[in-house]
JSON list of C-alpha atoms in Angstrom, two decimals:
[
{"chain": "A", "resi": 767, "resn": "UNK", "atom": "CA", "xyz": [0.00, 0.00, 0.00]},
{"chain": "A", "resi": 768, "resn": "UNK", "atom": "CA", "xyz": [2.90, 2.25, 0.62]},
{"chain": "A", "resi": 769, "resn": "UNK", "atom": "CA", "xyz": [4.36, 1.47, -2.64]},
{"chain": "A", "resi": 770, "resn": "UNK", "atom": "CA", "xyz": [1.12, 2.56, -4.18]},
{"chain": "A", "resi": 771, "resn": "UNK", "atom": "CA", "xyz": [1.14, 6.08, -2.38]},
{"chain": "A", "resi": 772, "resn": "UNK", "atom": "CA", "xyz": [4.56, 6.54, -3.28]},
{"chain": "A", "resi": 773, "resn": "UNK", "atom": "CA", "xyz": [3.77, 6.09, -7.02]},
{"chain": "A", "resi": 774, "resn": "UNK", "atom": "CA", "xyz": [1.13, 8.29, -6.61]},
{"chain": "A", "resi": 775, "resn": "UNK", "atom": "CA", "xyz": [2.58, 10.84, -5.35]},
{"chain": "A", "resi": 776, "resn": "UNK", "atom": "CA", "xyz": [5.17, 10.63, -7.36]},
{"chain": "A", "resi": 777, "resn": "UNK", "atom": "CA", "xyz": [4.01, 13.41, -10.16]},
{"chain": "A", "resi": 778, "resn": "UNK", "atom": "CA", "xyz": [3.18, 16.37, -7.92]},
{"chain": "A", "resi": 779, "resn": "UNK", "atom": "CA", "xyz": [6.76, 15.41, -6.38]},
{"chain": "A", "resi": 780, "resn": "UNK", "atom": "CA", "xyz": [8.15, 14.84, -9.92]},
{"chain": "A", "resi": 781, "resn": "UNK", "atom": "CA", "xyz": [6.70, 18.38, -10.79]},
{"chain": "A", "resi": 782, "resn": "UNK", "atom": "CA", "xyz": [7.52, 19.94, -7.48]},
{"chain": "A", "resi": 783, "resn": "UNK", "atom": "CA", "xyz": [11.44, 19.05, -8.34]},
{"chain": "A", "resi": 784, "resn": "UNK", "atom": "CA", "xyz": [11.23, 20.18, -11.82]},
{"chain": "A", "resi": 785, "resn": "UNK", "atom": "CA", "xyz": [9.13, 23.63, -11.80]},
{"chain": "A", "resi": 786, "resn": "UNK", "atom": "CA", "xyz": [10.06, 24.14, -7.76]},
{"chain": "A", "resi": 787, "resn": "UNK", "atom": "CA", "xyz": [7.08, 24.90, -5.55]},
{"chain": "A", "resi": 788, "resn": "UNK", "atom": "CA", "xyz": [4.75, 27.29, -7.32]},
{"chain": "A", "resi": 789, "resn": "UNK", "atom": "CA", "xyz": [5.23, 25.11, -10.50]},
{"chain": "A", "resi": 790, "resn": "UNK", "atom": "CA", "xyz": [2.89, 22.44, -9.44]},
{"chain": "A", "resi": 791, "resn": "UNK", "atom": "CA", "xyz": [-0.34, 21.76, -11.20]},
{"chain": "A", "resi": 792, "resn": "UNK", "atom": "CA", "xyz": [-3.56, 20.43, -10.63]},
{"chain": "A", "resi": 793, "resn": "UNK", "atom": "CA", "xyz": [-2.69, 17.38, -12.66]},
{"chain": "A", "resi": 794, "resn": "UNK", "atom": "CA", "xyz": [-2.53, 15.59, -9.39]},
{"chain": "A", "resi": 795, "resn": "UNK", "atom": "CA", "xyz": [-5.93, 16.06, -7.88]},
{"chain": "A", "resi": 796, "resn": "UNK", "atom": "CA", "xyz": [-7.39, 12.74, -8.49]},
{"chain": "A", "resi": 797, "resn": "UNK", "atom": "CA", "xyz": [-4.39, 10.98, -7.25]},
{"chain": "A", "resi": 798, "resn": "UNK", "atom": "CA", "xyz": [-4.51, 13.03, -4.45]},
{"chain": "A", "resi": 799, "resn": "UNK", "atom": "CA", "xyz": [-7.60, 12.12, -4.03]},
{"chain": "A", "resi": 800, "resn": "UNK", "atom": "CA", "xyz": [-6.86, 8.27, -3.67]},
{"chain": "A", "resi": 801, "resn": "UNK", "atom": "CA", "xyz": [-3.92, 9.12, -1.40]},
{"chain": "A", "resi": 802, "resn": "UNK", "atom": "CA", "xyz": [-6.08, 10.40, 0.63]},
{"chain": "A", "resi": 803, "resn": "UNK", "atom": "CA", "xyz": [-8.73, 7.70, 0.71]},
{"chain": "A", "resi": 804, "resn": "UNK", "atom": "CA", "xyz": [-5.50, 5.10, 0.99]},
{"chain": "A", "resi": 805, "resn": "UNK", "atom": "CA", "xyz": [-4.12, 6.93, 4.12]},
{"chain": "A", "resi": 806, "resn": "UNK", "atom": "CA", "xyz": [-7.71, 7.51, 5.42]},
{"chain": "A", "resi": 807, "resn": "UNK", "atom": "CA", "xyz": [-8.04, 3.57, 5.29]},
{"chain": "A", "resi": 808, "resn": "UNK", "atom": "CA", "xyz": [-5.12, 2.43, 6.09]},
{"chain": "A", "resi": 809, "resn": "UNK", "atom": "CA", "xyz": [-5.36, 4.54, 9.62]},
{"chain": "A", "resi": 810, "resn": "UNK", "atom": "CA", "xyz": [-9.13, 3.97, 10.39]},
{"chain": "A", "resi": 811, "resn": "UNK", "atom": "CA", "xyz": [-10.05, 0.68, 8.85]},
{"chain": "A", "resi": 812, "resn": "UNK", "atom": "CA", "xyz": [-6.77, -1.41, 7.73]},
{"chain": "A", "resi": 813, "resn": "UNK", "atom": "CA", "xyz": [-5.37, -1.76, 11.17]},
{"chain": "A", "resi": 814, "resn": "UNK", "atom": "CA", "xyz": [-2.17, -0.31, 9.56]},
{"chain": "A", "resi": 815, "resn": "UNK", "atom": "CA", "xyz": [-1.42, 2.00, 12.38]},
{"chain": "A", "resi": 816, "resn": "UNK", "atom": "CA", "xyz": [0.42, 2.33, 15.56]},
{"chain": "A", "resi": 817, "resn": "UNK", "atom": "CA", "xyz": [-1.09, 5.21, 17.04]},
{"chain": "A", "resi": 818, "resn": "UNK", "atom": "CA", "xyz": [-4.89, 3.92, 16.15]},
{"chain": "A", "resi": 819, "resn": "UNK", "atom": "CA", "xyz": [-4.43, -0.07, 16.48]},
{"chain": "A", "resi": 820, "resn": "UNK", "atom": "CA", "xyz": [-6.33, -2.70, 15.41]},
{"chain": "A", "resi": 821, "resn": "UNK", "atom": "CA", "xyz": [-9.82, -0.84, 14.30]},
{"chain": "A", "resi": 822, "resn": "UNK", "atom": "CA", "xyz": [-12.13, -1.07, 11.90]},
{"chain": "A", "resi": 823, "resn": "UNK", "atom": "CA", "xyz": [-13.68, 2.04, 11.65]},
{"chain": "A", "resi": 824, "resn": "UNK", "atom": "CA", "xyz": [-15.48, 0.69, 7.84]},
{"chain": "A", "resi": 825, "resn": "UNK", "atom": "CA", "xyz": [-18.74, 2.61, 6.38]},
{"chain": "A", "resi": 826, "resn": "UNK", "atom": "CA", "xyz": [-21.83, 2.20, 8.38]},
{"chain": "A", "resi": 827, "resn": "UNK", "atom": "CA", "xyz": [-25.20, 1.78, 7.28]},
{"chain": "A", "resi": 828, "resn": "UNK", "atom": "CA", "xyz": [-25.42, 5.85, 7.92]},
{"chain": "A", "resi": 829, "resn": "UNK", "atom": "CA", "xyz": [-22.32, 6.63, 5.89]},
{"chain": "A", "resi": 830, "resn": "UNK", "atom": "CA", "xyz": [-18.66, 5.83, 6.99]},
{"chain": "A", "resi": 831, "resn": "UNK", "atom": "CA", "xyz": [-17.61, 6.80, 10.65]},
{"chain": "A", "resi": 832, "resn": "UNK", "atom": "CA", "xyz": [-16.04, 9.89, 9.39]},
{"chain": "A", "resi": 833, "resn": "UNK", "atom": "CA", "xyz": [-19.01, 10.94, 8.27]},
{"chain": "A", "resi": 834, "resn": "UNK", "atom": "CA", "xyz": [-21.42, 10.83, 10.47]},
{"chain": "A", "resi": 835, "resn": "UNK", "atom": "CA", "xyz": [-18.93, 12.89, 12.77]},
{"chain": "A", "resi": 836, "resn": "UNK", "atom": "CA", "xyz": [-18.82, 15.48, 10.26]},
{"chain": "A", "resi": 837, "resn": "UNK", "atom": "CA", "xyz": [-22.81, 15.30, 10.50]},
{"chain": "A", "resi": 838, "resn": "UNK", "atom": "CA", "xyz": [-22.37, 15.72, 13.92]},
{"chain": "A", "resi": 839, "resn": "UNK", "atom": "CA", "xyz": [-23.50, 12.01, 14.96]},
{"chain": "A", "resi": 840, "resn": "UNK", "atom": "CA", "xyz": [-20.81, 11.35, 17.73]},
{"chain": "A", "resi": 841, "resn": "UNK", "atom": "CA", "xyz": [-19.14, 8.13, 16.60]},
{"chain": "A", "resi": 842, "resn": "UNK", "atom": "CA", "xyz": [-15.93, 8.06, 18.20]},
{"chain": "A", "resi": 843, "resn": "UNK", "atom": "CA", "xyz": [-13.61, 10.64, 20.39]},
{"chain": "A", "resi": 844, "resn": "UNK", "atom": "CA", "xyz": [-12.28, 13.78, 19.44]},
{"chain": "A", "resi": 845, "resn": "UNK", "atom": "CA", "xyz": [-8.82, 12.25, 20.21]},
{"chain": "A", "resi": 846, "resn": "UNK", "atom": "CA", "xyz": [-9.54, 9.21, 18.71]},
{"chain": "A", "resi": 847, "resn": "UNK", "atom": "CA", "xyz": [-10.50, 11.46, 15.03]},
{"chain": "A", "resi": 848, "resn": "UNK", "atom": "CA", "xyz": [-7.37, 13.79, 15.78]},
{"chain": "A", "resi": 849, "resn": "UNK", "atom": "CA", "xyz": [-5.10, 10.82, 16.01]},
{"chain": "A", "resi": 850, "resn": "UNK", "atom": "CA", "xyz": [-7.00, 9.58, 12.75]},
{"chain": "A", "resi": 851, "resn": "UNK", "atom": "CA", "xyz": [-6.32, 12.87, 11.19]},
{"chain": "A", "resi": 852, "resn": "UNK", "atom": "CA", "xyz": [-2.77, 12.88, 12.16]},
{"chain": "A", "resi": 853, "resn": "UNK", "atom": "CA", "xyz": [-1.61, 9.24, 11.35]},
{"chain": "A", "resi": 854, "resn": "UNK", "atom": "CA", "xyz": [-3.41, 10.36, 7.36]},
{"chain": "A", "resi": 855, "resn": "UNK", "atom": "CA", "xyz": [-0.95, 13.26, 7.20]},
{"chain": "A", "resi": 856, "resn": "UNK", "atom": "CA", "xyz": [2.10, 11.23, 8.45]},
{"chain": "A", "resi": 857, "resn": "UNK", "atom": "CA", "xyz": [1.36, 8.24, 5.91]},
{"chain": "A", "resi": 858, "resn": "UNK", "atom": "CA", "xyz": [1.12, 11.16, 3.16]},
{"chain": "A", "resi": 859, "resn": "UNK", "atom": "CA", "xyz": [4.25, 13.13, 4.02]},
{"chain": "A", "resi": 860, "resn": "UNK", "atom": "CA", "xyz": [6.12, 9.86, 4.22]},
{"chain": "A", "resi": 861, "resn": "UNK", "atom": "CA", "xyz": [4.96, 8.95, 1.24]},
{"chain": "A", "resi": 862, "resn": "UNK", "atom": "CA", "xyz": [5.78, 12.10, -0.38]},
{"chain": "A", "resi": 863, "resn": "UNK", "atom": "CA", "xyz": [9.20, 12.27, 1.31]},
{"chain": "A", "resi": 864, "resn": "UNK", "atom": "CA", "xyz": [10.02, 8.78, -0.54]},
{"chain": "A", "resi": 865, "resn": "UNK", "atom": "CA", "xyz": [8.53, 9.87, -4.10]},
{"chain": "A", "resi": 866, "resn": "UNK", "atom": "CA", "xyz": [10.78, 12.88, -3.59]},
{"chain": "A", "resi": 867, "resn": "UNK", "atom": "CA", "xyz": [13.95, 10.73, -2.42]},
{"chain": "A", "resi": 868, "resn": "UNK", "atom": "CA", "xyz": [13.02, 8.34, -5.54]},
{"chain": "A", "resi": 869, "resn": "UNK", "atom": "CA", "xyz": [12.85, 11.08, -7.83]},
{"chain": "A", "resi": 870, "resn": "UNK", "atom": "CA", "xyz": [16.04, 13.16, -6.64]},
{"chain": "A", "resi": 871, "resn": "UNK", "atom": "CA", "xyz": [18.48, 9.63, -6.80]},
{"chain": "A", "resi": 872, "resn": "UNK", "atom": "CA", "xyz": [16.92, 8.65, -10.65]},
{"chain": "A", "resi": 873, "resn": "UNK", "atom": "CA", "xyz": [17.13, 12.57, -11.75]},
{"chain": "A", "resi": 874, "resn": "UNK", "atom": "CA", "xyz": [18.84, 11.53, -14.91]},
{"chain": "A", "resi": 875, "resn": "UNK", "atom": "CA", "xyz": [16.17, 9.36, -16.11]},
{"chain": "A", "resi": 876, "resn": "UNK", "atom": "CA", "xyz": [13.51, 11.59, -14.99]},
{"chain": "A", "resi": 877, "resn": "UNK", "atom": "CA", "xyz": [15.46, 14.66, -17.18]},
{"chain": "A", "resi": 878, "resn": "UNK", "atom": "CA", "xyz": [15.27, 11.78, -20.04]},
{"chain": "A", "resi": 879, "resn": "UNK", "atom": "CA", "xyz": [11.42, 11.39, -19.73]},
{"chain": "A", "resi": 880, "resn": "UNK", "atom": "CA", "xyz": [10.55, 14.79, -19.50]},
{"chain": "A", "resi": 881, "resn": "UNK", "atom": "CA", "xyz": [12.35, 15.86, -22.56]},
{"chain": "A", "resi": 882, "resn": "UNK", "atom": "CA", "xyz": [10.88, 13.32, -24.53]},
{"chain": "A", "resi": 883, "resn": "UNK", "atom": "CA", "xyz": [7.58, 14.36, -23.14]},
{"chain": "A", "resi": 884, "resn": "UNK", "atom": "CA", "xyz": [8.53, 17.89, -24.36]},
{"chain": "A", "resi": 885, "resn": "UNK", "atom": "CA", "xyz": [9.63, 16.48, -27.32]},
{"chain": "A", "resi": 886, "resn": "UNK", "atom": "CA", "xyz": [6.49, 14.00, -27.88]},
{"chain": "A", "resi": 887, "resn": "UNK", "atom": "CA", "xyz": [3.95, 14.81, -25.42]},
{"chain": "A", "resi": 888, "resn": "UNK", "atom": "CA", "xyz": [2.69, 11.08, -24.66]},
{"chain": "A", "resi": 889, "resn": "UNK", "atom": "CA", "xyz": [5.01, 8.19, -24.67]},
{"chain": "A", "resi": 890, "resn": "UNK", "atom": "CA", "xyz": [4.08, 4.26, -24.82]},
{"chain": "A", "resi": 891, "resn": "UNK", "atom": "CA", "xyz": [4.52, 1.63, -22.59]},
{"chain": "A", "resi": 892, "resn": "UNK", "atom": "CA", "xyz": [7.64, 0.29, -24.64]},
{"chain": "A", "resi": 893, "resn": "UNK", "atom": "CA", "xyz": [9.35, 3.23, -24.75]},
{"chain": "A", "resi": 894, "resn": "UNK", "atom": "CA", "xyz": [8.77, 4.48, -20.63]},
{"chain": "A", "resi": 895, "resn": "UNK", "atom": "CA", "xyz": [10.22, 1.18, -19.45]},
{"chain": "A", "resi": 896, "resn": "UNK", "atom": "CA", "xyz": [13.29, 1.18, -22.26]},
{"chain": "A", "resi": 897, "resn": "UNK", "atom": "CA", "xyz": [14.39, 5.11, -21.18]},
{"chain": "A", "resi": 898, "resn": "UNK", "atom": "CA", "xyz": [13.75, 3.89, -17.38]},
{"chain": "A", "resi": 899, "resn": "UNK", "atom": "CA", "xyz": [15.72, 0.68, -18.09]},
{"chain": "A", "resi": 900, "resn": "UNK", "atom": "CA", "xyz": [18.27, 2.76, -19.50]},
{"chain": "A", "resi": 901, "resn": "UNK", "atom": "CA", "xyz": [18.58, 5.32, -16.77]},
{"chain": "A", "resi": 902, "resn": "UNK", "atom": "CA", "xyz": [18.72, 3.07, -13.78]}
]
């Protein structure tokens, strides 16, 4: 699951390292989106977290946990959704922090990709894993 955040994250980082901070698009907002959903699960219903343990706090017949707390149905404790909350943005920066480790160590092969991008604007299957390949 990490491994899956990592590669998602991996464009806004990829971007972030190219263009620097302001250069960042919303190109990432849908896998943003299923970080977020990952991390949410992985913290609240996975059982993949220290700091929450062993719960399953799945979707209800009312709507998931989370959100019948946002409705103001009182489903678990305020620490209890502030650890959630917290364990989601450690997962993510981690995440994040590898994509961007990834990304600095293979900056060769990333230069590669994005000038064929430039170059080409979509590249195939083939031709991704041979410049990859290449650059490792």
């Amino acid at each position: 699951m990490e491994g899956q955040i990592i590669g998602l994250l991996g464009g806004r980082a990829a971007e972030e390292l190219i263009f620097g901070e302001g250069g960042t698009t919303s190109g990432a907002s849908n896998d943003l989106s299923r970080v977020t959903d990952y991390a949410r699960r992985m913290a609240s219903e996975w059982g993949m977290s220290a700091e929450v343990g062993l719960l399953n706090l799945a979707p209800m017949p009312g709507g998931s946990l989370m959100e019948m707390q946002m409705r103001g149905e009182r489903t678990m404790s305020e620490h209890l959704a502030q650890t959630i909350d917290r364990e989601m943005q450690r997962i993510t920066a981690e995440g994040y922090a590898q994509a961007q480790k990834l990304l600095v160590d293979h900056r060769d092969t990333l230069e590669k990709l994005v000038a064929r991008l430039i170059e080409i604007e979509t590249i195939e299957r083939e031709e991704f894993l041979e410049l990859v390949s290449n650059g490792s």
